[in-house]
Coordinates of C-alpha atoms in Angstrom, one line a residue:
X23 CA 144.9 113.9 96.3
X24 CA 142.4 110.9 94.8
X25 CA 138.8 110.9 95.1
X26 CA 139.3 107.5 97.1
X27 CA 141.4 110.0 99.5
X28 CA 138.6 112.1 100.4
X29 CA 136.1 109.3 101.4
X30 CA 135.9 108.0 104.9
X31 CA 133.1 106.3 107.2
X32 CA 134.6 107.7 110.5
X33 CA 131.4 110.0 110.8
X34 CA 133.8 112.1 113.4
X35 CA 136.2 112.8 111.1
X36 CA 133.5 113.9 108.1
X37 CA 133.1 117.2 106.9
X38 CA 129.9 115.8 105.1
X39 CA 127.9 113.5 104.4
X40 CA 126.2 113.3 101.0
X41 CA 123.8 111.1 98.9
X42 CA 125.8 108.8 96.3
X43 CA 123.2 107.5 94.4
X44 CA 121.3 111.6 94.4
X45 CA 124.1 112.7 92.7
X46 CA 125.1 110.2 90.2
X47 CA 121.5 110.0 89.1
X48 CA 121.3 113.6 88.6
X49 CA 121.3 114.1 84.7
X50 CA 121.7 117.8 84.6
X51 CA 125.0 117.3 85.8
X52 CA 127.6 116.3 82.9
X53 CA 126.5 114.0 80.4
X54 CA 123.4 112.1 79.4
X55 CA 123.5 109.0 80.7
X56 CA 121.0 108.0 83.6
X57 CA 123.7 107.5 86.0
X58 CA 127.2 108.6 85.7
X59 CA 130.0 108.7 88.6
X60 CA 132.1 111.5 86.9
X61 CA 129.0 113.9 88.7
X62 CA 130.2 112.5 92.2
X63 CA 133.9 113.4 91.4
X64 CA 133.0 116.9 90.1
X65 CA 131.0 117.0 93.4
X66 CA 134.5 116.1 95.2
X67 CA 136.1 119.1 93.4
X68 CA 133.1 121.6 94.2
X69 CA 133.7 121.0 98.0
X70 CA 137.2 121.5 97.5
X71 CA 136.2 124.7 95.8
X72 CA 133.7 125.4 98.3
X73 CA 135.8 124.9 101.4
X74 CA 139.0 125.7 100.4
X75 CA 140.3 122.6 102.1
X76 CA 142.2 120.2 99.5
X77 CA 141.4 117.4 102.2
X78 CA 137.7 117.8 103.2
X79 CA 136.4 114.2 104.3
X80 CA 132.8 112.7 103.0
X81 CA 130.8 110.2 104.4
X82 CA 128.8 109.2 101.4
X83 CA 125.8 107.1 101.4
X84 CA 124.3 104.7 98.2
X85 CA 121.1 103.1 97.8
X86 CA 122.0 99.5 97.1
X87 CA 120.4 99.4 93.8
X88 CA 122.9 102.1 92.4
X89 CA 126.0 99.3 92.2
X90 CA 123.2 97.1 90.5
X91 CA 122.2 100.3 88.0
X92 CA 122.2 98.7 84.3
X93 CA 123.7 102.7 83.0
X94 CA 126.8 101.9 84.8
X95 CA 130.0 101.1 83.1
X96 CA 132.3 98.2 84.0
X97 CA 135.0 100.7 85.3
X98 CA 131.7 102.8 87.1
X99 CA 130.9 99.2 88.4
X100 CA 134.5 98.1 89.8
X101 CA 135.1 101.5 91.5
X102 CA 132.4 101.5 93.6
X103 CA 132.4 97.9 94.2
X104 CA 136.4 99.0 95.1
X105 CA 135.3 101.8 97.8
X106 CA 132.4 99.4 99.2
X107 CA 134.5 96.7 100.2
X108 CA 137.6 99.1 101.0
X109 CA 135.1 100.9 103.8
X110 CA 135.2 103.9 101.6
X111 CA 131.3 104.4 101.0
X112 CA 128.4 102.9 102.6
X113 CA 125.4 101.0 100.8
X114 CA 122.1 100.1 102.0
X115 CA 118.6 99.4 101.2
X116 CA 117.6 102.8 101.5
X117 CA 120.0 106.5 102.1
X118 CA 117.6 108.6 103.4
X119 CA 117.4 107.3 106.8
X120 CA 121.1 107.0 107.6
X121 CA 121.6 110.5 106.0
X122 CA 119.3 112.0 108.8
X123 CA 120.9 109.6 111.2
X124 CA 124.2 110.7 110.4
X125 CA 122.8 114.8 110.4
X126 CA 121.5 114.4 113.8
X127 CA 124.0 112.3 115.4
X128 CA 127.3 113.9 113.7
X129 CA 125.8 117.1 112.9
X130 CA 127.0 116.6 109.4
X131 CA 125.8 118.6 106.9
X132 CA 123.7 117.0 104.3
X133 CA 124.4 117.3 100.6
X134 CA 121.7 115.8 98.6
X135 CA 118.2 117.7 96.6
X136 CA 116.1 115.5 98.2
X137 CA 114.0 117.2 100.7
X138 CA 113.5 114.2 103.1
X139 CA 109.4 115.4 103.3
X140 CA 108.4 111.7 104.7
X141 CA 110.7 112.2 107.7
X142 CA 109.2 115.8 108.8
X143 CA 107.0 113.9 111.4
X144 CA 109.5 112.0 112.6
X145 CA 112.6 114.6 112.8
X146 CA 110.4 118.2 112.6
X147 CA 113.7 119.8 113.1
X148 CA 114.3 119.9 109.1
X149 CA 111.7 121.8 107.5
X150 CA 112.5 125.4 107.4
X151 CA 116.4 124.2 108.4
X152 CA 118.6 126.7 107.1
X153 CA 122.1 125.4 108.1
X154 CA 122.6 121.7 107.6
X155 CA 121.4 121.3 103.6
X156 CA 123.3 122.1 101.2
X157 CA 122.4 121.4 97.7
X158 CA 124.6 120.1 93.7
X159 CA 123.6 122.6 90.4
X160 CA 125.6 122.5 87.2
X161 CA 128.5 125.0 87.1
X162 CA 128.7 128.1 85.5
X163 CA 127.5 127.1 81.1
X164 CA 126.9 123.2 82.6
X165 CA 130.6 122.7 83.3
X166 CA 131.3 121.4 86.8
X167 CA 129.6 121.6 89.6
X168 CA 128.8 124.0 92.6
X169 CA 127.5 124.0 96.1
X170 CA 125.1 125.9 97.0
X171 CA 123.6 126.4 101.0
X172 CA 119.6 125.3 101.0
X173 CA 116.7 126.5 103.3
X174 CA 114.8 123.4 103.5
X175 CA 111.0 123.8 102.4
X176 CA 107.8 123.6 104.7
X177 CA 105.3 122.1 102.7
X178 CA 101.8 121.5 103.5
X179 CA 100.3 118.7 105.8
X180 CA 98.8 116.9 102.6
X181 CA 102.0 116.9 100.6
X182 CA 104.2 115.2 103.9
X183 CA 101.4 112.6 104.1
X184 CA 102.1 112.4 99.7
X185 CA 105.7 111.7 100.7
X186 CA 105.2 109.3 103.7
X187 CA 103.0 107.4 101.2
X188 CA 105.6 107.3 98.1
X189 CA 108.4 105.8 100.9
X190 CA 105.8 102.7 101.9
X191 CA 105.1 102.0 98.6
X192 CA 108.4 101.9 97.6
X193 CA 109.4 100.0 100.2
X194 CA 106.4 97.7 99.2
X195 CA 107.7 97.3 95.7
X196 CA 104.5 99.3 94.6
X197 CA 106.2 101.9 93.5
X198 CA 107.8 102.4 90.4
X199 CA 110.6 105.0 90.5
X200 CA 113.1 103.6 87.8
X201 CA 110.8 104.2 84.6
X202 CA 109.0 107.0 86.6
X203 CA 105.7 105.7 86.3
X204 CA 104.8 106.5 90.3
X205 CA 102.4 104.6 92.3
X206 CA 101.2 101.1 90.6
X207 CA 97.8 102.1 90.2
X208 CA 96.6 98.9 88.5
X209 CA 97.6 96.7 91.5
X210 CA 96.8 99.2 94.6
X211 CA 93.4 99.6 93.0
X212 CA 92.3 95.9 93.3
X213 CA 91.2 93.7 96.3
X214 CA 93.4 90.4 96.6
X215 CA 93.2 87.3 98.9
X216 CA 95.8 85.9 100.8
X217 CA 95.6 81.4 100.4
X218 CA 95.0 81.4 103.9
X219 CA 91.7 81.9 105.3
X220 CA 92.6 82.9 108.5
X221 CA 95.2 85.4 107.4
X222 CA 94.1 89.2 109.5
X223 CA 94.8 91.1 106.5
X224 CA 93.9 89.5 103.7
X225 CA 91.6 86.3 104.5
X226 CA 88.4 85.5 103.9
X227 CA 86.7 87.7 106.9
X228 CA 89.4 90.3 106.4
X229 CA 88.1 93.9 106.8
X230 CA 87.0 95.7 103.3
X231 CA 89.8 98.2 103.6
X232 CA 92.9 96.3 103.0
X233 CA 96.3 97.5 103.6
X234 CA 98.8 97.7 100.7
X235 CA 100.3 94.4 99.9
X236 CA 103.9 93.5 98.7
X237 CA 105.1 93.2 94.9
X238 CA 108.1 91.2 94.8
X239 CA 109.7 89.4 91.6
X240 CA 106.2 90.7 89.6
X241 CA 104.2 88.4 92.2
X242 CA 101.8 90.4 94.6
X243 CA 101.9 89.1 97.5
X244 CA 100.8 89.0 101.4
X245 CA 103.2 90.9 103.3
X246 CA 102.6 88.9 106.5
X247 CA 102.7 85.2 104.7
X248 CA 104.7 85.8 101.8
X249 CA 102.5 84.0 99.4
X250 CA 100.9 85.3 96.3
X251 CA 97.7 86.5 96.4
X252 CA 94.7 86.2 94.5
X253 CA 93.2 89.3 92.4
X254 CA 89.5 89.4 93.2
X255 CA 88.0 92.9 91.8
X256 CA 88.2 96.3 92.1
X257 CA 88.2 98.3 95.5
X258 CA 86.2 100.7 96.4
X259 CA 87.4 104.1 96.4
X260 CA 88.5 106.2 99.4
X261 CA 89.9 108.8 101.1
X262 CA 91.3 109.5 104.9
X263 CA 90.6 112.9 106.5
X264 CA 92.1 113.3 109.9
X265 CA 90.1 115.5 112.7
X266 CA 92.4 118.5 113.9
X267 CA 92.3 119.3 117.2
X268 CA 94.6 123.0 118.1
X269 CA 96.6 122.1 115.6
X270 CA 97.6 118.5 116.8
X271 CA 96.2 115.0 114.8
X272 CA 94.0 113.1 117.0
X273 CA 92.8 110.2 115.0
X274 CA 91.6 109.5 111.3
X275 CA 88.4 107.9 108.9
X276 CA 87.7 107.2 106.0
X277 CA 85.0 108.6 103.5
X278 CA 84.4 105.5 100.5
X279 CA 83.1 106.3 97.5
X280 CA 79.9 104.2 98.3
X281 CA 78.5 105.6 101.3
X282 CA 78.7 109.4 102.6
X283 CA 80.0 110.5 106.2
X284 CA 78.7 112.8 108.3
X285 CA 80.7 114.5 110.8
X286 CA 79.9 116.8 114.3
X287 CA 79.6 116.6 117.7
X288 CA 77.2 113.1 118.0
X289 CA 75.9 112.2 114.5
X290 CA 73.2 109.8 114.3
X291 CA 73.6 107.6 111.0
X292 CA 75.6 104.6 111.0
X293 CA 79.5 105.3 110.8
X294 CA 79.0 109.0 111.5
X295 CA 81.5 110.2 113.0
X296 CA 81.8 111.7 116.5
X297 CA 83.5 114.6 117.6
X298 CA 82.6 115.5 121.1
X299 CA 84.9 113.5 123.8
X300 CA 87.6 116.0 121.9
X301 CA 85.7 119.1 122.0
X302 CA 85.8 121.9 124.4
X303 CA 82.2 123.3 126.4
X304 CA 82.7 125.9 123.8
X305 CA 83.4 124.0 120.8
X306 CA 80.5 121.3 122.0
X307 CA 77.9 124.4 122.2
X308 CA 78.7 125.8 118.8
X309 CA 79.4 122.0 116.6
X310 CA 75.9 121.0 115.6
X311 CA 75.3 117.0 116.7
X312 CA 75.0 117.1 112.5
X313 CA 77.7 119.5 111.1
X314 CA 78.9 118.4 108.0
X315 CA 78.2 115.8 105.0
X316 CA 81.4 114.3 102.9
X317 CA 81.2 112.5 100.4
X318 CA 84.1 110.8 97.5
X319 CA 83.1 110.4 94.2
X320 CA 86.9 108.9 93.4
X321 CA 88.5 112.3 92.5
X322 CA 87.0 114.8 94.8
X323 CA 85.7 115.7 98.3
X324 CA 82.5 117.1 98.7
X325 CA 81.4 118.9 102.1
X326 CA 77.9 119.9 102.8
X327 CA 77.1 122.5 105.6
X328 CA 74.5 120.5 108.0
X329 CA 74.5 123.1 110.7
X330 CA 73.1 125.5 112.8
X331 CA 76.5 128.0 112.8
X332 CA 78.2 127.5 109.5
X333 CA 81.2 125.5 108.1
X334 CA 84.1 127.1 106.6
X335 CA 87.2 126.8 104.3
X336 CA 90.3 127.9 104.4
X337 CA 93.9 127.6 102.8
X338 CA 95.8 125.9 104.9
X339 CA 99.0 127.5 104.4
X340 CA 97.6 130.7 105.1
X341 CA 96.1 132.2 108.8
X342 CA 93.1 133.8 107.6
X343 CA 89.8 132.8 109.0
X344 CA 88.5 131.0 105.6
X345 CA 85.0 131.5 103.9
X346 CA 81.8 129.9 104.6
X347 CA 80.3 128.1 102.2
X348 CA 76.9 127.8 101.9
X349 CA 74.3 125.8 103.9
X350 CA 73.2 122.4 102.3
X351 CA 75.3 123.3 98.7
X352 CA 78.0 120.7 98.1
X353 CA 81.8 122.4 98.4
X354 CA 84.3 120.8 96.0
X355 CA 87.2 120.6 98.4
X356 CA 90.3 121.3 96.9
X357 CA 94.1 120.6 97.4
X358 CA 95.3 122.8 100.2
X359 CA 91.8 123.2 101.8
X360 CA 91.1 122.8 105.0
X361 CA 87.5 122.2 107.0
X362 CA 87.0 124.4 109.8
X363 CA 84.3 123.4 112.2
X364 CA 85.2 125.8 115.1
X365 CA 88.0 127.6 115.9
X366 CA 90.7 125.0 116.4
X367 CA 88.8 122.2 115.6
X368 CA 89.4 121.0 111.3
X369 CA 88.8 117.9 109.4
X370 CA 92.2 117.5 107.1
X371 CA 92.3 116.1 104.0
X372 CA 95.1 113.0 103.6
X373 CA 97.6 113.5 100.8
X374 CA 97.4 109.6 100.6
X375 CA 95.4 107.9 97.9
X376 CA 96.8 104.3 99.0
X377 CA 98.3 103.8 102.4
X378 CA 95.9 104.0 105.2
X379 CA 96.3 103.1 108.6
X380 CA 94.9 103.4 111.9
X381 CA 97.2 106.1 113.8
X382 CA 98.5 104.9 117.6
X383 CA 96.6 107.4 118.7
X384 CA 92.6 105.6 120.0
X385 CA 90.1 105.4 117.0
X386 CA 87.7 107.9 116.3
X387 CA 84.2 107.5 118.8
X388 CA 81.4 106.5 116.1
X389 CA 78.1 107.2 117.1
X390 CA 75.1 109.2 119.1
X391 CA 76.6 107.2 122.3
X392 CA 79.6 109.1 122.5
X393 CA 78.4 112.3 123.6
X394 CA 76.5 110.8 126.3
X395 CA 79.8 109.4 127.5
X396 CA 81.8 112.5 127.7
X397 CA 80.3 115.3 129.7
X398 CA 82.2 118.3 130.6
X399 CA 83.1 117.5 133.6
X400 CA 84.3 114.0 132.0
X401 CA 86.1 114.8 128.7
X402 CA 89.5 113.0 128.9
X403 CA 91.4 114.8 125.3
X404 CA 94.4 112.0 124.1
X405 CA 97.9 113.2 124.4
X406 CA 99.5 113.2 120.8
X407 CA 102.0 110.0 120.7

């Protein structure tokens, strides 16, 4: 039987469903080359190995730039351009999303090494899956290739938010996977200006925190008028912590590199934030109105102890209580770390150094005014969306 054979799109009749472009761009299967489709037929065989079934169907899924990928041959080229317009493999913009689609849907089991971290939110069913992954390695000496069943990972919360923020930049064209070079740091670090004054995002009384903008054909550009954009300095750097609430994200805020936060149950300054319409009586009786100081230099968080009870830090893949750090000394938060206030209640670093958006959930309450508004007897606590 032909590879062509083994392909189908009738996700019913599928044994699999596996990610073209993942394994063709895999370079410690045979060869050297950057891309290579003899990986994807040595992947064919390794199911028939694996399964025992000469026959066994794949639905495979390619990223459209893969039949544009420069590394291919002209026989590479015209066999996949072949399958494409035969219905033998599907392309589009992205894989990921159809991949999960087609896992949840067809209860296919997924053959790819990606582990899909920016769609834990969204489909929390995958991390710690341990029977619809499976994942390619070289065969025994480097000849081949075998199958292999995966437990997907559970990562931390800063590393999904990593991943969420990687998949909008790429999909923003600021982010440069093909020579590896990551995030565009040179153009997600500058302010721009959209031609048109009134424009929400990026006109003239925009707000100081932009969102990211679009790169397209080496233009940056306004993602809501398509125009390019002026370039008109440096940002300011910052940082999104989210509050924690038993274990469910209520809202977010950010903490610039020009102006320090503080943080409890009604601050005072100007863009303090305010904690207490969340808070339990409990919680609202041990959070001092001032409980913590944060601060961003551009690399790291620093947290200073403002209150009457104590602050403390813990791991935040671990479930042990945390150490408290001491009262008015600066805490150098690092990667991993999480701010405990009270039991239950946390401020959690983003892993995003870019994207940052208001969550659907409402804003955080700023001010002294806030705690006058939610008494006990009054506290409304929003429903995660």
């Amino acid at each position: 039987m032909g590879p062509e054979a083994q392909l189908t799109l009738d996700a019913m009749a599928a044994d699999f469903v596996v990610d073209l472009s993942n394994v063709m761009r895999d370079d410690r299967l045979c060869g050297s080359r950057p891309v290579d489709l003899r990986r994807f037929l040595d992947l064919l065989a390794a199911l028939v190995a694996y399964t025992g079934d000469e026959a066994v169907q794949v639905y495979a899924v390619a990223d459209r730039s893969l039949l544009r990928q420069p590394g291919l041959t002209a026989d590479e080229k015209a066999t996949l351009r072949r399958w494409y317009e035969r219905g033998r493999i599907e392309v589009r913009p992205g894989a990921d999303d159809r991949l999960i689609e087609l896992a949840e849907t067809a209860e296919l089991r997924v053959i790819s090494r990606d582990n899909f971290e920016d769609a834990y939110r969204e489909h929390p069913w995958i991390p710690g899956n341990r029977d619809r992954f499976l994942r390619f390695e070289p065969g025994p000496g480097g000849a081949g290739v075998v199958v292999v069943p995966r437990i997907m990972p559970t990562p931390p919360e800063w590393h999904i938010s990593r991943k969420e923020e990687e998949s909008r930049l790429l999909r923003a064209g600021m982010y440069d996977r093909r020579h590896a070079t990551g995030a565009r740091r040179d153009l997600l670090t500058r302010q721009w200006r959209c031609p048109r004054h009134d424009c929400p995002m990026f006109g003239g009384d925009a707000a100081v925190d932009q969102p990211v903008p679009v790169y397209r054909q080496g233009v940056v550009r306004c993602p809501t008028h398509h125009e390019p954009m002026a370039d008109i300095g440096p940002s300011t750097p910052r940082v999104q912590l989210k509050v924690r609430i038993d274990g469910v994200s209520l809202a977010r805020f950010m903490v610039r590199a020009d102006a320090a936060v503080v943080v409890g149950r009604a601050p005072v300054e100007p863009g303090g934030v305010a904690l207490a319409p969340w808070l339990t009586p409990s919680a609202r009786n041990w959070i001092s109105r001032r409980h913590v100081e944060l601060s961003w230099d551009g690399t790291a968080l620093a947290v200073r102890d403002l209150s009457a009870n104590g602050t403390r830090i813990r791991r935040e893949d671990t479930s042990e209580t945390g150490r408290r750090i001491g009262a008015g000394r600066p805490w150098r938060l690092r990667k991993g770390e999480v701010i405990v206030l009270h039991e239950g209640v946390e401020l959690v670093l983003s892993g995003r150094a870019f994207v940052f958006e208001n969550p659907a959930q409402p804003p955080v309450p700023r001010g002294a005014l806030a705690e006058e508004a939610a008494t006990p007897t009054m506290i409304r606590r929003p429903r995660p969306r």
